[in-house]
Amino acid sequence: MDSTNNSGASVISVAAKVTLDLFASICDRAAEVVGANASWGASGLRPGQYAIDLDVDEVCVQPLRAAGFDVLSEESGLQQQGGELGRDVVVVDPLDGSTNASLGLPWCATALCLVSDGVPTVAMVSNLATSDRYTAVRDRGANRNGRPILVGPRSSLSESIIAVNGLPPAHWGWQQFRAMGAAALDIAAVARGGFDGYVDTTTDSHGVWDYLASVLILEEAGGHAADALGRDLTVLNHAERRTPVVASSGALLDELIAARTRRGP
């Protein structure tokens, strides 16, 4: 992805653009399916899964498989083209924030991230209610609705507004916190300079699909991310879970992790 235009400015590769175009078409279709949905009943297959989750999963996974990708989806697991995992795997959360969507709250998303040779390279997070769309290509920056984004300037926890997953067991030293219910959008909001950070106050409740796309977007916008327990965030195993913490600066990330370690569960 090192191509340049005639003026010397960096541009994304043709392959990255094709991938983003595919992701965009998938997100458009996902928004149509969610917008037309009239029933928010359970799937009956596993706790917390709505029938609509499976409907959106179908419109996400089929075009990815048709394009030749292996897929790791929250709803349908790992689907491989061959006997071994390929070099290009798309991690997808078809409908992050399903409960928000069921309540008519405009904070739900489809999140997709292409992992090539174990490295996240192309990402998209699309708010299905508002059409806000976040994208990133590794080493090429991050965008919201086609315009570059950067994280906010705050670097002190005491001045920060932090998005959380779960119920904090104590005040961790932030100015304020919010529990929004969709990690992909929460972290994308940090990337655009909204929230200053995001922390999972529980332990190991996130699958990789919940955060990987937005973490790439965040990092390309100048932010920082880590697992609270020091593990690699990029995993391609449906059963593995992580505890993501992200922040607009390295100093704030360190402060958040320290606060979580000191006061968290």
Short mmCIF file of C-alpha atoms in Angstrom, two decimals:
data_model
loop_
_atom_site.label_atom_id
_atom_site.label_comp_id
_atom_site.label_asym_id
_atom_site.label_seq_id
_atom_site.Cartn_x
_atom_site.Cartn_y
_atom_site.Cartn_z
CA MET A 1 0.00 0.00 0.00
CA ASP A 2 2.79 2.43 -0.90
CA SER A 3 1.35 3.94 -4.08
CA THR A 4 1.40 7.71 -4.55
CA ASN A 5 -0.33 10.10 -6.91
CA ASN A 6 1.57 12.47 -9.20
CA SER A 7 1.79 15.15 -6.52
CA GLY A 8 3.51 12.77 -4.12
CA ALA A 9 0.54 12.51 -1.72
CA SER A 10 -0.17 9.07 -0.37
CA VAL A 11 -3.18 7.23 -1.76
CA ILE A 12 -4.59 3.86 -0.87
CA SER A 13 -3.91 0.89 -3.07
CA VAL A 14 -6.41 -0.40 -5.58
CA ALA A 15 -6.87 -3.52 -3.47
CA ALA A 16 -7.69 -1.45 -0.38
CA LYS A 17 -10.20 0.64 -2.34
CA VAL A 18 -11.88 -2.48 -3.71
CA THR A 19 -12.12 -3.86 -0.17
CA LEU A 20 -13.60 -0.62 1.16
CA ASP A 21 -16.12 -0.56 -1.68
CA LEU A 22 -17.14 -4.11 -0.80
CA PHE A 23 -17.42 -3.21 2.88
CA ALA A 24 -19.54 -0.16 1.99
CA SER A 25 -21.97 -2.24 -0.06
CA ILE A 26 -22.28 -4.71 2.82
CA CYS A 27 -22.96 -1.91 5.32
CA ASP A 28 -25.58 -0.42 3.00
CA ARG A 29 -27.36 -3.74 2.79
CA ALA A 30 -27.10 -4.28 6.55
CA ALA A 31 -28.73 -0.90 7.15
CA GLU A 32 -31.56 -1.85 4.79
CA VAL A 33 -32.18 -5.12 6.62
CA VAL A 34 -32.18 -3.49 10.05
CA GLY A 35 -34.33 -0.59 8.83
CA ALA A 36 -36.95 -2.97 7.43
CA ASN A 37 -36.99 -5.23 10.48
CA ALA A 38 -40.25 -5.34 12.45
CA SER A 39 -39.50 -8.17 14.89
CA TRP A 40 -36.91 -8.17 17.64
CA GLY A 41 -37.44 -11.68 18.89
CA ALA A 42 -34.67 -13.98 20.07
CA SER A 43 -33.02 -16.38 17.67
CA GLY A 44 -33.38 -19.24 20.11
CA LEU A 45 -29.84 -20.41 19.32
CA ARG A 46 -27.87 -18.69 22.06
CA PRO A 47 -28.59 -16.21 24.86
CA GLY A 48 -28.64 -12.58 23.81
CA GLN A 49 -28.85 -13.29 20.09
CA TYR A 50 -31.71 -11.74 18.14
CA ALA A 51 -33.16 -13.30 14.99
CA ILE A 52 -32.19 -10.09 13.17
CA ASP A 53 -28.53 -10.75 14.09
CA LEU A 54 -28.65 -13.82 11.86
CA ASP A 55 -30.40 -11.93 9.05
CA VAL A 56 -27.69 -9.27 9.03
CA ASP A 57 -24.99 -11.93 9.33
CA GLU A 58 -26.21 -13.50 6.10
CA VAL A 59 -25.96 -10.28 4.10
CA CYS A 60 -22.46 -9.69 5.51
CA VAL A 61 -20.92 -13.14 5.15
CA GLN A 62 -22.19 -14.19 1.72
CA PRO A 63 -20.54 -11.36 -0.27
CA LEU A 64 -17.31 -11.73 1.71
CA ARG A 65 -17.16 -15.44 0.94
CA ALA A 66 -18.01 -14.74 -2.71
CA ALA A 67 -15.07 -12.32 -2.85
CA GLY A 68 -12.74 -15.11 -1.70
CA PHE A 69 -12.24 -14.10 1.94
CA ASP A 70 -12.22 -16.32 4.97
CA VAL A 71 -14.61 -14.84 7.53
CA LEU A 72 -14.73 -14.70 11.31
CA SER A 73 -18.19 -13.52 12.35
CA GLU A 74 -19.66 -13.10 15.79
CA GLU A 75 -22.86 -14.80 14.70
CA SER A 76 -21.70 -17.65 12.44
CA GLY A 77 -18.14 -18.24 13.58
CA LEU A 78 -15.12 -19.01 11.40
CA GLN A 79 -15.79 -19.87 7.78
CA GLN A 80 -12.82 -20.92 5.67
CA GLN A 81 -12.47 -21.30 1.92
CA GLY A 82 -10.03 -24.20 2.32
CA GLY A 83 -8.69 -26.60 4.89
CA GLU A 84 -6.44 -23.99 6.50
CA LEU A 85 -7.01 -20.39 7.46
CA GLY A 86 -6.13 -18.12 4.52
CA ARG A 87 -3.86 -15.09 4.60
CA ASP A 88 -6.85 -12.72 4.24
CA VAL A 89 -9.56 -12.97 6.89
CA VAL A 90 -12.39 -10.49 7.42
CA VAL A 91 -13.52 -10.12 11.03
CA VAL A 92 -17.14 -8.95 11.11
CA ASP A 93 -19.65 -7.90 13.71
CA PRO A 94 -22.87 -7.84 11.67
CA LEU A 95 -24.89 -5.88 14.21
CA ASP A 96 -23.00 -4.37 17.14
CA GLY A 97 -25.47 -2.83 19.56
CA SER A 98 -28.42 -5.11 18.78
CA THR A 99 -30.25 -4.13 21.97
CA ASN A 100 -29.83 -0.44 21.15
CA ALA A 101 -31.33 -1.14 17.73
CA SER A 102 -34.23 -3.04 19.29
CA LEU A 103 -34.97 0.01 21.47
CA GLY A 104 -34.78 2.42 18.53
CA LEU A 105 -31.57 4.00 19.84
CA PRO A 106 -29.29 5.29 17.05
CA TRP A 107 -26.11 3.60 18.32
CA CYS A 108 -25.68 0.35 16.41
CA ALA A 109 -23.22 -0.61 13.71
CA THR A 110 -21.75 -3.08 11.29
CA ALA A 111 -17.99 -3.44 11.76
CA LEU A 112 -15.58 -5.11 9.34
CA CYS A 113 -11.81 -5.50 9.46
CA LEU A 114 -9.55 -7.19 6.93
CA VAL A 115 -6.67 -9.02 8.61
CA SER A 116 -3.87 -9.85 6.17
CA ASP A 117 -1.11 -12.17 7.36
CA GLY A 118 -2.21 -11.52 10.92
CA VAL A 119 -2.19 -7.71 10.61
CA PRO A 120 -5.35 -5.53 10.55
CA THR A 121 -5.13 -3.57 7.29
CA VAL A 122 -8.54 -2.22 6.18
CA ALA A 123 -11.47 -1.33 8.43
CA MET A 124 -14.97 0.10 8.30
CA VAL A 125 -17.46 0.84 11.06
CA SER A 126 -20.84 2.09 9.88
CA ASN A 127 -23.56 3.44 12.13
CA LEU A 128 -26.66 1.75 10.70
CA ALA A 129 -29.02 4.37 12.14
CA THR A 130 -27.22 7.58 11.14
CA SER A 131 -25.12 6.44 8.14
CA ASP A 132 -21.96 7.83 9.77
CA ARG A 133 -19.12 5.75 8.35
CA TYR A 134 -15.60 5.40 9.74
CA THR A 135 -12.82 3.91 7.62
CA ALA A 136 -9.10 3.27 7.85
CA VAL A 137 -6.31 1.73 5.81
CA ARG A 138 -3.11 0.88 7.65
CA ASP A 139 -0.53 3.67 7.32
CA ARG A 140 -3.00 5.83 5.39
CA GLY A 141 -4.98 7.49 8.16
CA ALA A 142 -8.61 7.35 9.22
CA ASN A 143 -11.75 9.06 7.97
CA ARG A 144 -15.31 9.81 8.99
CA ASN A 145 -17.64 10.18 6.02
CA GLY A 146 -14.62 10.67 3.78
CA ARG A 147 -12.94 13.36 5.88
CA PRO A 148 -9.78 12.80 7.97
CA ILE A 149 -10.23 12.44 11.70
CA LEU A 150 -7.90 12.75 14.69
CA VAL A 151 -8.24 11.91 18.36
CA GLY A 152 -8.88 14.66 20.90
CA PRO A 153 -6.24 16.56 22.86
CA ARG A 154 -6.99 15.51 26.44
CA SER A 155 -4.30 13.42 28.12
CA SER A 156 -5.39 13.52 31.77
CA LEU A 157 -7.97 11.07 33.10
CA SER A 158 -9.38 13.66 35.49
CA GLU A 159 -10.33 15.84 32.51
CA SER A 160 -11.63 13.04 30.30
CA ILE A 161 -15.01 11.64 29.33
CA ILE A 162 -14.66 7.88 29.05
CA ALA A 163 -16.96 5.36 27.39
CA VAL A 164 -17.30 2.13 29.34
CA ASN A 165 -18.55 -1.40 28.98
CA GLY A 166 -20.14 -2.76 32.13
CA LEU A 167 -20.78 -1.08 35.45
CA PRO A 168 -17.68 0.46 37.03
CA PRO A 169 -17.33 -0.84 40.61
CA ALA A 170 -15.95 2.53 41.72
CA HIS A 171 -15.09 6.00 40.44
CA TRP A 172 -11.89 5.53 38.43
CA GLY A 173 -10.88 9.19 38.39
CA TRP A 174 -12.48 10.36 35.15
CA GLN A 175 -14.45 13.57 34.78
CA GLN A 176 -17.48 11.67 33.44
CA PHE A 177 -18.29 8.28 31.92
CA ARG A 178 -20.89 6.92 29.50
CA ALA A 179 -22.14 3.40 28.85
CA MET A 180 -23.38 3.46 25.26
CA GLY A 181 -23.71 -0.26 24.46
CA ALA A 182 -21.81 -0.65 21.19
CA ALA A 183 -18.04 -0.99 21.49
CA ALA A 184 -17.32 -0.45 17.79
CA LEU A 185 -18.99 2.96 17.82
CA ASP A 186 -17.68 3.85 21.28
CA ILE A 187 -14.09 3.36 20.12
CA ALA A 188 -14.77 5.10 16.79
CA ALA A 189 -16.03 8.07 18.81
CA VAL A 190 -12.62 8.21 20.52
CA ALA A 191 -10.99 8.17 17.08
CA ARG A 192 -12.95 11.23 15.95
CA GLY A 193 -12.22 13.25 19.09
CA GLY A 194 -15.53 12.65 20.87
CA PHE A 195 -14.84 10.41 23.85
CA ASP A 196 -11.31 10.54 25.24
CA GLY A 197 -11.10 6.83 25.94
CA TYR A 198 -12.92 3.53 26.27
CA VAL A 199 -12.46 0.86 28.91
CA ASP A 200 -14.01 -2.53 29.51
CA THR A 201 -14.73 -2.53 33.24
CA THR A 202 -15.54 -6.25 33.09
CA THR A 203 -13.04 -8.97 32.21
CA ASP A 204 -12.87 -10.81 28.88
CA SER A 205 -16.34 -10.04 27.55
CA HIS A 206 -15.26 -8.82 24.09
CA GLY A 207 -14.79 -10.93 21.01
CA VAL A 208 -12.35 -9.61 18.43
CA TRP A 209 -15.26 -8.52 16.20
CA ASP A 210 -16.36 -6.04 18.87
CA TYR A 211 -13.26 -3.86 18.66
CA LEU A 212 -10.76 -4.77 15.92
CA ALA A 213 -12.10 -2.55 13.11
CA SER A 214 -12.48 0.47 15.37
CA VAL A 215 -9.07 -0.08 16.97
CA LEU A 216 -7.41 0.18 13.55
CA ILE A 217 -9.43 3.34 12.89
CA LEU A 218 -8.41 4.71 16.29
CA GLU A 219 -4.73 3.98 15.79
CA GLU A 220 -4.76 5.55 12.33
CA ALA A 221 -6.35 8.63 13.93
CA GLY A 222 -3.45 8.87 16.40
CA GLY A 223 -4.93 6.94 19.32
CA HIS A 224 -3.65 4.05 21.41
CA ALA A 225 -5.13 0.67 22.35
CA ALA A 226 -4.19 -2.32 24.48
CA ASP A 227 -5.64 -5.32 26.22
CA ALA A 228 -5.93 -4.59 29.94
CA LEU A 229 -4.15 -7.87 30.68
CA GLY A 230 -1.32 -7.30 28.19
CA ARG A 231 -2.36 -9.76 25.48
CA ASP A 232 -2.45 -9.33 21.69
CA LEU A 233 -5.74 -7.78 20.59
CA THR A 234 -5.60 -9.40 17.15
CA VAL A 235 -6.91 -12.95 17.57
CA LEU A 236 -8.71 -15.10 15.02
CA ASN A 237 -10.37 -17.55 17.37
CA HIS A 238 -14.12 -17.34 17.96
CA ALA A 239 -13.78 -18.59 21.52
CA GLU A 240 -11.13 -16.12 22.71
CA ARG A 241 -12.05 -12.94 24.55
CA ARG A 242 -10.18 -9.77 25.42
CA THR A 243 -10.49 -6.70 27.67
CA PRO A 244 -9.81 -3.68 25.43
CA VAL A 245 -8.77 -0.27 26.71
CA VAL A 246 -8.26 2.64 24.31
CA ALA A 247 -7.33 6.29 24.68
CA SER A 248 -6.51 9.42 22.75
CA SER A 249 -2.92 9.38 24.04
CA GLY A 250 -0.37 6.93 25.39
CA ALA A 251 -0.33 8.75 28.72
CA LEU A 252 -4.09 8.52 29.10
CA LEU A 253 -4.01 4.84 28.11
CA ASP A 254 -1.46 4.14 30.83
CA GLU A 255 -3.55 6.06 33.35
CA LEU A 256 -6.71 4.17 32.40
CA ILE A 257 -5.04 0.78 32.65
CA ALA A 258 -3.49 1.72 35.99
CA ALA A 259 -6.87 2.91 37.30
CA ARG A 260 -8.54 -0.27 36.12
CA THR A 261 -5.86 -2.44 37.69
CA ARG A 262 -6.04 -0.55 40.95
CA ARG A 263 -9.82 -0.22 41.25
CA GLY A 264 -11.30 -2.61 38.73
CA PRO A 265 -12.63 -6.16 39.09
#
